[in-house]
mmCIF file of C-alpha atoms and ligand atoms in Angstrom:
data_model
loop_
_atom_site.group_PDB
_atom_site.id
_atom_site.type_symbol
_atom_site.label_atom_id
_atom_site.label_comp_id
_atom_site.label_asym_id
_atom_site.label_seq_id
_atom_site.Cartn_x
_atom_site.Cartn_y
_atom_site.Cartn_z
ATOM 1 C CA UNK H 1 0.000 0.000 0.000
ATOM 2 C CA UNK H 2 2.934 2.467 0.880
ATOM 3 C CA UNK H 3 4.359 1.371 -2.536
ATOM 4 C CA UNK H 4 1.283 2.361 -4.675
ATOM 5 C CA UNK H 5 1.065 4.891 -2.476
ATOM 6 C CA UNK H 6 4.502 6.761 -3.179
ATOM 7 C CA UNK H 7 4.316 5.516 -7.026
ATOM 8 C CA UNK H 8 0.553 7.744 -7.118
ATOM 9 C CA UNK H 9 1.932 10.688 -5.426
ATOM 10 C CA UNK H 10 5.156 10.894 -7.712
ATOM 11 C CA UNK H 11 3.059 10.609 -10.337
ATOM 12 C CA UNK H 12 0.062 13.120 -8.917
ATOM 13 C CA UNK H 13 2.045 16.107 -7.140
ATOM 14 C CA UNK H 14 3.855 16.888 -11.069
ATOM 15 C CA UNK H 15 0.256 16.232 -12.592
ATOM 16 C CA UNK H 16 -1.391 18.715 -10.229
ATOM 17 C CA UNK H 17 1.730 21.202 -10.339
ATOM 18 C CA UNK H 18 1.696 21.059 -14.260
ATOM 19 C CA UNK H 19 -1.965 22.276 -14.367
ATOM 20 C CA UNK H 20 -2.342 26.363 -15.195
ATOM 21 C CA UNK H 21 -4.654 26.824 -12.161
ATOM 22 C CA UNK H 22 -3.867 30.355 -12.238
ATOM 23 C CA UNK H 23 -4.093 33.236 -15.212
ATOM 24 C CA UNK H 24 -1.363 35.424 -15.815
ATOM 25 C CA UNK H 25 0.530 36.400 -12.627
ATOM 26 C CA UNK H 26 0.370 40.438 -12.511
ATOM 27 C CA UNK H 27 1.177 41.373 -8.995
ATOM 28 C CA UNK H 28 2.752 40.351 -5.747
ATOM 29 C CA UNK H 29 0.229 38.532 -3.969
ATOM 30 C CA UNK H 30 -0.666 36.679 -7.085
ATOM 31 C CA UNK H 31 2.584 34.925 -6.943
ATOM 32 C CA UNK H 32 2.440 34.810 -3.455
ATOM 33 C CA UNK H 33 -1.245 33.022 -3.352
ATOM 34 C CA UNK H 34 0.514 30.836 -6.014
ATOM 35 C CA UNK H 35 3.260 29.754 -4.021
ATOM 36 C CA UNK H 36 0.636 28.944 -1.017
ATOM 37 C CA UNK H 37 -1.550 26.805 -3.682
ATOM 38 C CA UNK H 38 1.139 24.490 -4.824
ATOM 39 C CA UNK H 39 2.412 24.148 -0.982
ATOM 40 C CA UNK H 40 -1.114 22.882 -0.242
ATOM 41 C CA UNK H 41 -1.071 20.871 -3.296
ATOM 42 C CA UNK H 42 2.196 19.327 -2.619
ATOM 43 C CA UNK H 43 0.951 18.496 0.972
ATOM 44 C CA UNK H 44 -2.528 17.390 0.517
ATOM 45 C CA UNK H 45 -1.503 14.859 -2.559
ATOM 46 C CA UNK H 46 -0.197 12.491 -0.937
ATOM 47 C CA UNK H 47 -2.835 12.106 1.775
ATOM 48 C CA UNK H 48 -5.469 11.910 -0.415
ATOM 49 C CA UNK H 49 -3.703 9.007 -2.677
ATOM 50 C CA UNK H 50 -2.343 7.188 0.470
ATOM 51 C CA UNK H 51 -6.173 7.525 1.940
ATOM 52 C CA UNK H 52 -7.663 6.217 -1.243
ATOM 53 C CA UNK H 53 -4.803 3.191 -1.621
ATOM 54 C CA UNK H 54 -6.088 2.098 1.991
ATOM 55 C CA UNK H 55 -9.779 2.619 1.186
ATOM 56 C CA UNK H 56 -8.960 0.682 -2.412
ATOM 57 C CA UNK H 57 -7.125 -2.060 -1.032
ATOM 58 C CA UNK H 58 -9.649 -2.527 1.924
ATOM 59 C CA UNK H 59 -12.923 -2.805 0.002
ATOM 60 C CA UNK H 60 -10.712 -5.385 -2.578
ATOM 61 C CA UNK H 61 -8.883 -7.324 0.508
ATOM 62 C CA UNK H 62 -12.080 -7.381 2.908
ATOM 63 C CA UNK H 63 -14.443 -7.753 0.411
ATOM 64 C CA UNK H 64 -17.708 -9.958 1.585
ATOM 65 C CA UNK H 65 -17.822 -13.350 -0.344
ATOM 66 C CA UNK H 66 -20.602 -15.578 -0.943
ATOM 67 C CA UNK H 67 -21.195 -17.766 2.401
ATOM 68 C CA UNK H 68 -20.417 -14.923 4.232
ATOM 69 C CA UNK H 69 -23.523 -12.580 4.561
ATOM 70 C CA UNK H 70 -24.159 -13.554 8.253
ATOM 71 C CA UNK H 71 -20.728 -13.307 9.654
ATOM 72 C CA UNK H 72 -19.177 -10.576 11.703
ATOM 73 C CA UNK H 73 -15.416 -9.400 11.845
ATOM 74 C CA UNK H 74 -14.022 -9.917 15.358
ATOM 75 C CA UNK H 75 -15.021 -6.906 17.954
ATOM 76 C CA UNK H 76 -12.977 -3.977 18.427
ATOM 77 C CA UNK H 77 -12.270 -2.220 21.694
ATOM 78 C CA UNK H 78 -10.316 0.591 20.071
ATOM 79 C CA UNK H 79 -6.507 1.385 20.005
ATOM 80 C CA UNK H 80 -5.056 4.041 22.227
ATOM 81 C CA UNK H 81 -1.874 4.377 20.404
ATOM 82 C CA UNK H 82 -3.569 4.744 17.045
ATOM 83 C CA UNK H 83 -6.579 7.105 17.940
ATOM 84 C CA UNK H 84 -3.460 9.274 19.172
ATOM 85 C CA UNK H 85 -1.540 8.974 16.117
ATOM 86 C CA UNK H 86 -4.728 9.845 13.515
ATOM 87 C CA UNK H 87 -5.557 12.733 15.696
ATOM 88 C CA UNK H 88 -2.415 14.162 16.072
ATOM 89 C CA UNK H 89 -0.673 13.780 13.021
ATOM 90 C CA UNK H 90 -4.020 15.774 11.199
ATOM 91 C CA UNK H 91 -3.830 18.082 13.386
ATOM 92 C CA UNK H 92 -0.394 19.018 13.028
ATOM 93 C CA UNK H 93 -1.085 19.048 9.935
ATOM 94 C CA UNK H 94 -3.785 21.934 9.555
ATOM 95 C CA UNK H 95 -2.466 23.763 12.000
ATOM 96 C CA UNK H 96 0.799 24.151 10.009
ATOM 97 C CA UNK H 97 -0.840 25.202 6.757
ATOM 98 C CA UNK H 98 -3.489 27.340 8.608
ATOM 99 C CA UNK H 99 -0.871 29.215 9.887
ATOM 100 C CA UNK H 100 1.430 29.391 7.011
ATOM 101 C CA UNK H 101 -1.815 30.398 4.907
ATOM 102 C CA UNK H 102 -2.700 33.028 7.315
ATOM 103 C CA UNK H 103 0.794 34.356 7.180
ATOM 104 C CA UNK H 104 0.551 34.785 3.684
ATOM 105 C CA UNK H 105 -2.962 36.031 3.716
ATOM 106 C CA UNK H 106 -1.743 38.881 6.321
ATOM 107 C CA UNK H 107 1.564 39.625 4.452
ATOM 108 C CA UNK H 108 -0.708 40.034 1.087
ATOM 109 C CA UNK H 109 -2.866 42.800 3.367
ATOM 110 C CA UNK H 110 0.524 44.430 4.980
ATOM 111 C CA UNK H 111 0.370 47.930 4.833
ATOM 112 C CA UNK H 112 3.214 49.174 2.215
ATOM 113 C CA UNK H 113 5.247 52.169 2.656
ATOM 114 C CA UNK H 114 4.244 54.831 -0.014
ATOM 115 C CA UNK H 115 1.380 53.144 -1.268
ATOM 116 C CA UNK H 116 -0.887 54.813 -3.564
ATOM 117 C CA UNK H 117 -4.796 55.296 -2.983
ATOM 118 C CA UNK H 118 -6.936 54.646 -5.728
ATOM 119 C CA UNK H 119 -10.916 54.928 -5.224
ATOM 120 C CA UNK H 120 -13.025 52.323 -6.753
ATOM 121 C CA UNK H 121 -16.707 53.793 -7.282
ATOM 122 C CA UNK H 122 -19.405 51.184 -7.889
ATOM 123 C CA UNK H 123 -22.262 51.399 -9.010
ATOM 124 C CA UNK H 124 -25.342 49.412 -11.340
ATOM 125 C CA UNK H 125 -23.300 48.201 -13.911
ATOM 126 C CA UNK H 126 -19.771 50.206 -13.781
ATOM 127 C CA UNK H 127 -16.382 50.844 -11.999
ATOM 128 C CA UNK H 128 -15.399 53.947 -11.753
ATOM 129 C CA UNK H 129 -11.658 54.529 -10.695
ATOM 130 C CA UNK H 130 -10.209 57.653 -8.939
ATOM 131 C CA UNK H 131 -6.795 59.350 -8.455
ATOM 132 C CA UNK H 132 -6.660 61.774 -5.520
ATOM 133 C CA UNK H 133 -4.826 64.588 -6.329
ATOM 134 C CA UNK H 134 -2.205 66.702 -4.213
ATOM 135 C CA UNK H 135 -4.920 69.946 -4.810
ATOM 136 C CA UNK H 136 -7.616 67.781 -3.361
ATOM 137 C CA UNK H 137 -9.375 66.751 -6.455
ATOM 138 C CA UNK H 138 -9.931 63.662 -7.801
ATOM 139 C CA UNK H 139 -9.311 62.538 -11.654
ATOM 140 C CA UNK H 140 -11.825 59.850 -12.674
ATOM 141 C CA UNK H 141 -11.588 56.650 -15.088
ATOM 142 C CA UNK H 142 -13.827 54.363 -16.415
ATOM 143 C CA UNK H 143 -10.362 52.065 -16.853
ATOM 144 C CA UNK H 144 -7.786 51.235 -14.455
ATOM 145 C CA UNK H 145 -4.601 52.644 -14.643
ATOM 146 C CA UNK H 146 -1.715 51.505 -12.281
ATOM 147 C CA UNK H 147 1.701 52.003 -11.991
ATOM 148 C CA UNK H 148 3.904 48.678 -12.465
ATOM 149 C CA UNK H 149 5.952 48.058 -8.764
ATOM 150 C CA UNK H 150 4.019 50.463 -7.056
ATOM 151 C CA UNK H 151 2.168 49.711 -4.316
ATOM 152 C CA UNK H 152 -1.862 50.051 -4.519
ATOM 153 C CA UNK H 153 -4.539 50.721 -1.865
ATOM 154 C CA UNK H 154 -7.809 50.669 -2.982
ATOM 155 C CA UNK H 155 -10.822 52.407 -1.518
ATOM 156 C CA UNK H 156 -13.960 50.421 -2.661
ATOM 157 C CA UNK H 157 -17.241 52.412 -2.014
ATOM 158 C CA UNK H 158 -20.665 51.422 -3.615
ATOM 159 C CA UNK H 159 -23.448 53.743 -4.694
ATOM 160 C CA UNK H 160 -26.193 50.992 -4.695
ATOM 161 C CA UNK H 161 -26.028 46.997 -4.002
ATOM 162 C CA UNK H 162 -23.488 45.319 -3.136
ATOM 163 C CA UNK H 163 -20.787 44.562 -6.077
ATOM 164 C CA UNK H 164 -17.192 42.698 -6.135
ATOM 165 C CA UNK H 165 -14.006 44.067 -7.703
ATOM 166 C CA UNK H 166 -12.024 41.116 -9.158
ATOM 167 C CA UNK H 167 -8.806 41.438 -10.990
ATOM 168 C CA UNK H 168 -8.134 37.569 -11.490
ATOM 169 C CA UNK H 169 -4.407 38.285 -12.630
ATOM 170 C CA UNK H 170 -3.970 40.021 -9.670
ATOM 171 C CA UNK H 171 -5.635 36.891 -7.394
ATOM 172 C CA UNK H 172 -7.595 39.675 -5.333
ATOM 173 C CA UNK H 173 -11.203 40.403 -4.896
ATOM 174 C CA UNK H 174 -13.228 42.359 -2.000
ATOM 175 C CA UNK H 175 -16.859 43.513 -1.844
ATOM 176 C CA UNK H 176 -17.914 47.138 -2.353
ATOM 177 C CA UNK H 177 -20.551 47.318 0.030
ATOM 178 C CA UNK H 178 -23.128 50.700 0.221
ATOM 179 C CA UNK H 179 -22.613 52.217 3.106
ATOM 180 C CA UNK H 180 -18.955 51.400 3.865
ATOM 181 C CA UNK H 181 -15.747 51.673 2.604
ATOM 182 C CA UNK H 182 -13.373 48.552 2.035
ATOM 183 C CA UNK H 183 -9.536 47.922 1.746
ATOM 184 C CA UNK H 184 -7.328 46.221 -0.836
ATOM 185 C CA UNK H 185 -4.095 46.215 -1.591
ATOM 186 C CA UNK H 186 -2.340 45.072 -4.502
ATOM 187 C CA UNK H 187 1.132 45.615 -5.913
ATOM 188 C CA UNK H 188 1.411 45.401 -9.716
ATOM 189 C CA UNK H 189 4.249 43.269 -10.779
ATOM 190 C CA UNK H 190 3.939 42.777 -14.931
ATOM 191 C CA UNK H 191 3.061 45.354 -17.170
ATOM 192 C CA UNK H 192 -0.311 44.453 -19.523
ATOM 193 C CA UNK H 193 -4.039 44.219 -19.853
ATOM 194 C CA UNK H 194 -5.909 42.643 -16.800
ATOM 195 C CA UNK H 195 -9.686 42.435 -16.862
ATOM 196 C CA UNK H 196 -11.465 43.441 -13.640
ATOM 197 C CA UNK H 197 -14.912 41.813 -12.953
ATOM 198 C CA UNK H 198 -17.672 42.643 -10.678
ATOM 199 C CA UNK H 199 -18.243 38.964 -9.029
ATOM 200 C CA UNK H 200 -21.075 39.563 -6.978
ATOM 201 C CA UNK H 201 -25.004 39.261 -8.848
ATOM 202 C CA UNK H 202 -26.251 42.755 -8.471
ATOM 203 C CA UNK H 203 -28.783 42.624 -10.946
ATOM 204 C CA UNK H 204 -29.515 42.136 -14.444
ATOM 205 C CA UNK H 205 -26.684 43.910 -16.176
ATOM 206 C CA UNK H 206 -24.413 41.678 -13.702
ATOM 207 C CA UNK H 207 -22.463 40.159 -16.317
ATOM 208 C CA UNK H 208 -21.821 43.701 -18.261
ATOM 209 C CA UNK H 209 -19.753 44.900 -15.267
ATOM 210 C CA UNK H 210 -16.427 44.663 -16.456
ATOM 211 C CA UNK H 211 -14.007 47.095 -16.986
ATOM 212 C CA UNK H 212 -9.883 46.710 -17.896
ATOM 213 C CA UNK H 213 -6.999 47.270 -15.739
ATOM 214 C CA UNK H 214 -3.713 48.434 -17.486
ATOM 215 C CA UNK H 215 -0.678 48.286 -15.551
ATOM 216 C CA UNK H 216 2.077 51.150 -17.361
ATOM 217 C CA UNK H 217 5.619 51.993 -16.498
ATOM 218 C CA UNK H 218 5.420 55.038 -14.385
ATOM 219 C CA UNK H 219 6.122 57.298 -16.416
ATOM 220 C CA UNK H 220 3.809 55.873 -19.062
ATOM 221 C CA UNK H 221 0.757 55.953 -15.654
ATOM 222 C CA UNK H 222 2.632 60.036 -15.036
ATOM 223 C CA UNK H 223 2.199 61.079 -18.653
ATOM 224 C CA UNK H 224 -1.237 59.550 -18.465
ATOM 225 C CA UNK H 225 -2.667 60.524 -15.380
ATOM 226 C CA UNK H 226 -1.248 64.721 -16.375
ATOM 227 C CA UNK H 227 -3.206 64.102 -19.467
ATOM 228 C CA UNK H 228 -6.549 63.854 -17.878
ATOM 229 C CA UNK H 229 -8.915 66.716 -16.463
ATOM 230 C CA UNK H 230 -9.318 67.019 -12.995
ATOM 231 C CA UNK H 231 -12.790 66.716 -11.799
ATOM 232 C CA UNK H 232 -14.151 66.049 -14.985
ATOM 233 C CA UNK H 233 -17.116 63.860 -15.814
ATOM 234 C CA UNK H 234 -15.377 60.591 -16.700
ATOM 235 C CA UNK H 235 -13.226 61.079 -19.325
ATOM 236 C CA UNK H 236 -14.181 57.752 -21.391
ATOM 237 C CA UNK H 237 -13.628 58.324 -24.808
ATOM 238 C CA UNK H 238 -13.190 55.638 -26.859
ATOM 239 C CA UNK H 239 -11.743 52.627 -24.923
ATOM 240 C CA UNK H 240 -8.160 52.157 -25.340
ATOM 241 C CA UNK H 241 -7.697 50.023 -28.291
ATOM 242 C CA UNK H 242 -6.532 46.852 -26.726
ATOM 243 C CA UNK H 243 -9.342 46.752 -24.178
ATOM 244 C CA UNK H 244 -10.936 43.671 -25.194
ATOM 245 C CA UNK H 245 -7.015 41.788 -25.795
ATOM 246 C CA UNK H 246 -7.442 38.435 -24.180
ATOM 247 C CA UNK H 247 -4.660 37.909 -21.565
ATOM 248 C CA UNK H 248 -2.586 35.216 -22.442
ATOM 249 C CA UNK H 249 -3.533 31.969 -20.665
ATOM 250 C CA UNK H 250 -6.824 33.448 -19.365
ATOM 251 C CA UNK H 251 -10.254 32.919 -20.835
ATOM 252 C CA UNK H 252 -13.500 34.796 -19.243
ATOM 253 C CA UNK H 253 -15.854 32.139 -20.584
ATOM 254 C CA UNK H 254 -15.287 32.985 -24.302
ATOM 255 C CA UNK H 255 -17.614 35.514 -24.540
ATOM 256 C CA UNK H 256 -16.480 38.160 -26.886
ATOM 257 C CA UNK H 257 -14.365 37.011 -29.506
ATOM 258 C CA UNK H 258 -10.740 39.147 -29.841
ATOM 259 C CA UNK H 259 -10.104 40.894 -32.970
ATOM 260 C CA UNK H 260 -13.550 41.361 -33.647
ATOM 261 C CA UNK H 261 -13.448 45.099 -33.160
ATOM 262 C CA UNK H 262 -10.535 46.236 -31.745
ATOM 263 C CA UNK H 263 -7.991 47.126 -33.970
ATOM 264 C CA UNK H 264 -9.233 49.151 -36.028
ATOM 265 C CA UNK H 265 -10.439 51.869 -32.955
ATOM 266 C CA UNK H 266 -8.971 54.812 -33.218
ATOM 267 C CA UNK H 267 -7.430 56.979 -30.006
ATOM 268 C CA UNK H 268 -10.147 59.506 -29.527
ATOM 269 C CA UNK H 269 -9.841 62.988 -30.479
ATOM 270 C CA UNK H 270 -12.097 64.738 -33.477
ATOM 271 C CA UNK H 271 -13.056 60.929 -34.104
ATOM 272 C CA UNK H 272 -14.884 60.392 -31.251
ATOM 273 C CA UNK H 273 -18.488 59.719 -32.448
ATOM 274 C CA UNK H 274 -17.299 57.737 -35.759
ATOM 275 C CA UNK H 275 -18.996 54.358 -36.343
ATOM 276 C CA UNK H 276 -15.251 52.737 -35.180
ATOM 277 C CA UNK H 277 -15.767 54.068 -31.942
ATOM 278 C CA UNK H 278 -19.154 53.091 -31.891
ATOM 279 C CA UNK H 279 -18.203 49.514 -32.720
ATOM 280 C CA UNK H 280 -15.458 50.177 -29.665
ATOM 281 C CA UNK H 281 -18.305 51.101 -27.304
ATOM 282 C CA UNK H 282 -20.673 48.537 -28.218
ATOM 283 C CA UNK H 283 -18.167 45.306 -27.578
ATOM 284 C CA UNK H 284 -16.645 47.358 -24.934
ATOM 285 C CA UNK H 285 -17.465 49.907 -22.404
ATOM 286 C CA UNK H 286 -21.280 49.370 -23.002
ATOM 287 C CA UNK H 287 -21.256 45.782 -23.440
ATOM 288 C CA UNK H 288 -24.134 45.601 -25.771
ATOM 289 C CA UNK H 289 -22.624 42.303 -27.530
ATOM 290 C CA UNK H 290 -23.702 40.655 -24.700
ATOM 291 C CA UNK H 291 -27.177 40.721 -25.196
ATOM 292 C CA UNK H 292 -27.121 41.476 -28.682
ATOM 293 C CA UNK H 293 -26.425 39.434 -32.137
ATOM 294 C CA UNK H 294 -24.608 41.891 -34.725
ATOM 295 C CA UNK H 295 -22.655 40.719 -37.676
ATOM 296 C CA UNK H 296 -20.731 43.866 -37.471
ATOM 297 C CA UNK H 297 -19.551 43.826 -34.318
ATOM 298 C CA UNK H 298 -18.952 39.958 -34.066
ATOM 299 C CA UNK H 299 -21.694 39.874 -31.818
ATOM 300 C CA UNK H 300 -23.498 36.638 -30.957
ATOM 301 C CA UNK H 301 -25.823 37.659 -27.604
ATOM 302 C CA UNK H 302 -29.069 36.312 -27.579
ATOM 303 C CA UNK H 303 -30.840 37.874 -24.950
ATOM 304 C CA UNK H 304 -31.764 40.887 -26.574
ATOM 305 C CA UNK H 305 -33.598 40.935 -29.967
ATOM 306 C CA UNK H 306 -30.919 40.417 -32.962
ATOM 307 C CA UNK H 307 -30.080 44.003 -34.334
ATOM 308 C CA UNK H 308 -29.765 42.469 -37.943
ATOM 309 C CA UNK H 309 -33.002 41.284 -38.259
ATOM 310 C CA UNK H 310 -34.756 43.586 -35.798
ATOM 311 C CA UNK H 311 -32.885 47.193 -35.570
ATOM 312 C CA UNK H 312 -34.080 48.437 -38.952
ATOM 313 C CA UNK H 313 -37.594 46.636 -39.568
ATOM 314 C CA UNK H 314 -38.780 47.989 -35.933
ATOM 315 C CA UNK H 315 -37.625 51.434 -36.478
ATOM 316 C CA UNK H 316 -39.754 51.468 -39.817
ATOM 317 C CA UNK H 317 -42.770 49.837 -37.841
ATOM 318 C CA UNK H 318 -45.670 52.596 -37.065
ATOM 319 C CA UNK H 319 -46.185 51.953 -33.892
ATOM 320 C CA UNK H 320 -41.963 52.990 -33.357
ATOM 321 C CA UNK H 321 -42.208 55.882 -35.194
ATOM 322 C CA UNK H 322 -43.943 57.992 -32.760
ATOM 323 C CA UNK H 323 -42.526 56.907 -30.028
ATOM 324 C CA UNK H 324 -39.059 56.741 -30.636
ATOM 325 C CA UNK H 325 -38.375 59.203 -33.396
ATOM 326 C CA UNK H 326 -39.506 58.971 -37.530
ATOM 327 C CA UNK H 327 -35.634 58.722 -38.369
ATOM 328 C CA UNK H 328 -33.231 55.295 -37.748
ATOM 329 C CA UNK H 329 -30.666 57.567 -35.665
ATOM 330 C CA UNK H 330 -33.259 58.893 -33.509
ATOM 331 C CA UNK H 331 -34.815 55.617 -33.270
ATOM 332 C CA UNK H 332 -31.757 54.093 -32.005
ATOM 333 C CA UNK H 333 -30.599 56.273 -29.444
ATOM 334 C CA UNK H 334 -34.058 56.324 -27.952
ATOM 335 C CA UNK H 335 -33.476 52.764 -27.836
ATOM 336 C CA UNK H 336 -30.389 52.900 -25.991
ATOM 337 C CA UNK H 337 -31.502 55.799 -23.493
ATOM 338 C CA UNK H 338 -35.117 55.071 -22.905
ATOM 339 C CA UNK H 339 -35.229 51.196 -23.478
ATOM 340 C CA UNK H 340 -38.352 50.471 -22.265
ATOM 341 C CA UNK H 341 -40.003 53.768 -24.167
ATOM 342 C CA UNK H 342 -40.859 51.071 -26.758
ATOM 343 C CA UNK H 343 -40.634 47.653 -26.453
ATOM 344 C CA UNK H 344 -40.598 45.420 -29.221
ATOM 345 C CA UNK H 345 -42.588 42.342 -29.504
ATOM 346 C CA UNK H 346 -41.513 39.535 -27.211
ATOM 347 C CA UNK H 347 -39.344 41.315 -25.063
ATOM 348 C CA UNK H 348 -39.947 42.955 -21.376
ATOM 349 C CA UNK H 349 -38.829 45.468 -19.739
ATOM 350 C CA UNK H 350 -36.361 44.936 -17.174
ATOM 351 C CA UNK H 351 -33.861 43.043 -18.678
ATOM 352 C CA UNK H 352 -31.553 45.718 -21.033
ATOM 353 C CA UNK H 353 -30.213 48.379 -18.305
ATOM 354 C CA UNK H 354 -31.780 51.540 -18.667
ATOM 355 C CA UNK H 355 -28.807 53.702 -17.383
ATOM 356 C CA UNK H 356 -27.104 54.282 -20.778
ATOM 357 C CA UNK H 357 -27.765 57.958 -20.494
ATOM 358 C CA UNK H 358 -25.503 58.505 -17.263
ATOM 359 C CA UNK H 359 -23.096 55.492 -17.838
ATOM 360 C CA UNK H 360 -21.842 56.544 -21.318
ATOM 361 C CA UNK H 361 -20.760 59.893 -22.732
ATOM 362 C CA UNK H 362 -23.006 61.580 -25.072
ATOM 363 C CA UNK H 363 -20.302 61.191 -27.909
ATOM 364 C CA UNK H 364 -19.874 57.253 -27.179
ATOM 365 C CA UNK H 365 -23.691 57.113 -27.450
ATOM 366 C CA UNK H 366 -24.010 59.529 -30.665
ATOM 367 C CA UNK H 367 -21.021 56.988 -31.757
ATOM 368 C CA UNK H 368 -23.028 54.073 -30.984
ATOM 369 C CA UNK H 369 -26.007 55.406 -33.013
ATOM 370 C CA UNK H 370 -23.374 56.403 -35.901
ATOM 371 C CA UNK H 371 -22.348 52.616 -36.272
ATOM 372 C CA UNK H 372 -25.580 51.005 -35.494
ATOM 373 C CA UNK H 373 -27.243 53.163 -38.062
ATOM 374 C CA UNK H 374 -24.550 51.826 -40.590
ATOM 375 C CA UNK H 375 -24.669 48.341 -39.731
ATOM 376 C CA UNK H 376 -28.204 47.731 -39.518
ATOM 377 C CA UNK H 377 -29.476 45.658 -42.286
HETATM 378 CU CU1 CUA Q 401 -21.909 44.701 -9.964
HETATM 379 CU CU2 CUA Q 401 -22.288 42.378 -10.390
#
């Protein structure tokens, strides 16, 4: 048994090393949560194969054979010396990697000298990120900007329910909960594109919370952060173009396809409202592919009616017209500001989140209406 035993967990502990648990590693406590995983890995292993070799070998060994169905094994008063031993060596056991998992846990929350505060602003279906300022005001984001190497405390505050903010690269995550104000900190340790997720269901345009952390060189997050206006509505814009990049090794449950729109976005500027921003905002900041099927954008959703077949044929439709505006662009952005103004056959109200108005610009909406006007069959 101690044979098979040793033979499973040779072959087990490299099996469940070689498995990616993790995505990419961008910070500190990512690789030091990684570190902890494959400890607990390396120790649980071989209990659990020596536990099933015993378990195994007893129901094959012991086994009841024909002849046998009225007989008894011999009585047992119990064993002192081996109660002891499968107590204590257990317990040894946990306590060990509770403490060494604490001590990780606490050195992951350690207060760092010169950290940085960043506020993270929740609210029905956004993030909203903000850099206090030396003058006292605060520039806003709709996208995460960090510093590589530099220490992070964020300041998550909710305006509603209760959301999560989850960067999985960075293997942190803490509530936002109304009402109070909670702690994270996080030290950036490789430069890229991170998605952040809200992880906790706070209604139907859940899934549509998402936003993208970028973690620059410092000067790259200096230059970046002197570029925007202080106390300024957010200054979203068109997304940056790589906002929907898939990080390498990580896969959000395949939802949006990459390449489908965002190469071709251009940086903002007189360009703005063009249909390629509008196909920017659509896949990204406003998440409409979720919902929505459009050839155009790549888009696949099915929860929502399908703009090709629907978009233009309602607009026409008589009983649209007044409600929502004679022409397709006015149409359209009625549609995206007052959703449930008209609704069109076979779908409720309720389910599309009728907060477009406040969480988008007017030029990323006027955008949107500029490329759904174009791509509408
Ligand atoms: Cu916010 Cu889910």
């Amino acid at each position: 048994m101690v044979l098979i035993g040793v033979i499973a967990t040779a072959i087990g502990i490299p099996l469940a090393l070689i498995i990616p648990w993790f995505p990419a590693e961008g910070s500190i406590q990512a690789g030091n949560i990684r570190t902890l995983y494959h400890v607990l890995i390396i120790a649980t292993v071989p209990i659990f194969v020596l536990v099933e070799t015993v378990v195994l070998f007893s129901v094959w060994k012991f086994r009841m054979r024909p002849g046998q169905e009225e007989m008894d094994g011999p009585p047992i008063h119990g064993n002192t010396r081996l109660e002891v031993v499968w107590t204590a060596v257990p317990a040894i056991l946990i306590v060990s990697l509770c403490t060494y998992a604490y001590t990780v846990l606490r050195a992951n929350e350690a207060n760092k000298q010169g950290a940085m505060t960043v506020n993270v602003t929740t609210r029905q279906f956004a993030f909203q990120f903000g850099y206090p300022q030396a003058n006292g005001k605060q520039i806003l984001s709709p996208v995460l900007y960090l510093p590589v190497h530099q220490p992070i405390v964020f300041k998550l505050r909710s305006y509603d329910v209760v959301h999560s903010f989850f960067v999985p690269s960075f293997s942190e995550k803490i509530d936002a909960v109304p009402g109070i104000v909670t702690t994270l900190r996080v030290t950036p340790s490789a430069l890229g594109t991170y998605p952040v997720e809200c992880t906790e269901l706070c209604g139907a345009g859940h899934s549509l919370m998402r936003s993208t952390a970028r973690v620059v060189s410092p000067a790259a997050f200096e230059q970046w952060l002197r570029a925007q206006p202080t106390n300024a509505p957010p200054p979203i814009g068109s997304p940056p173009p790589n906002v929907n990049e898939a990080v390498p090794g990580y896969s959000p449950g395949g939802s949006s396809s990459p390449g489908g729109s965002s190469g071709a976005s251009s940086s903002a500027g007189a360009s703005s409202t063009s249909a390629a921003a509008g196909q920017a905002v659509f896949t990204g900041d406003a998440g409409c592919s979720g919902c929505h099927t459009l050839a155009a954008a790549s888009a696949t959703g099915t929860v929502g009616p399908n703009l090709d077949i629907r978009l233009r044929a309602d607009c026409a439709g008589a009983a649209s017209k007044p409600i929502r505006g004679a022409t397709l662009q006015q149409c359209i952005r009625t549609a995206i500001t007052k959703p449930y103004a008209y609704l069109p056959s076979g779908y409720s109200a309720g389910i599309m989140p009728s907060n477009f108005a406040q969480r988008l610009t007017s030029d990323q909406i006027e955008a949107l209406v500029n490329f759904l006007a174009g791509a509408a069959k």
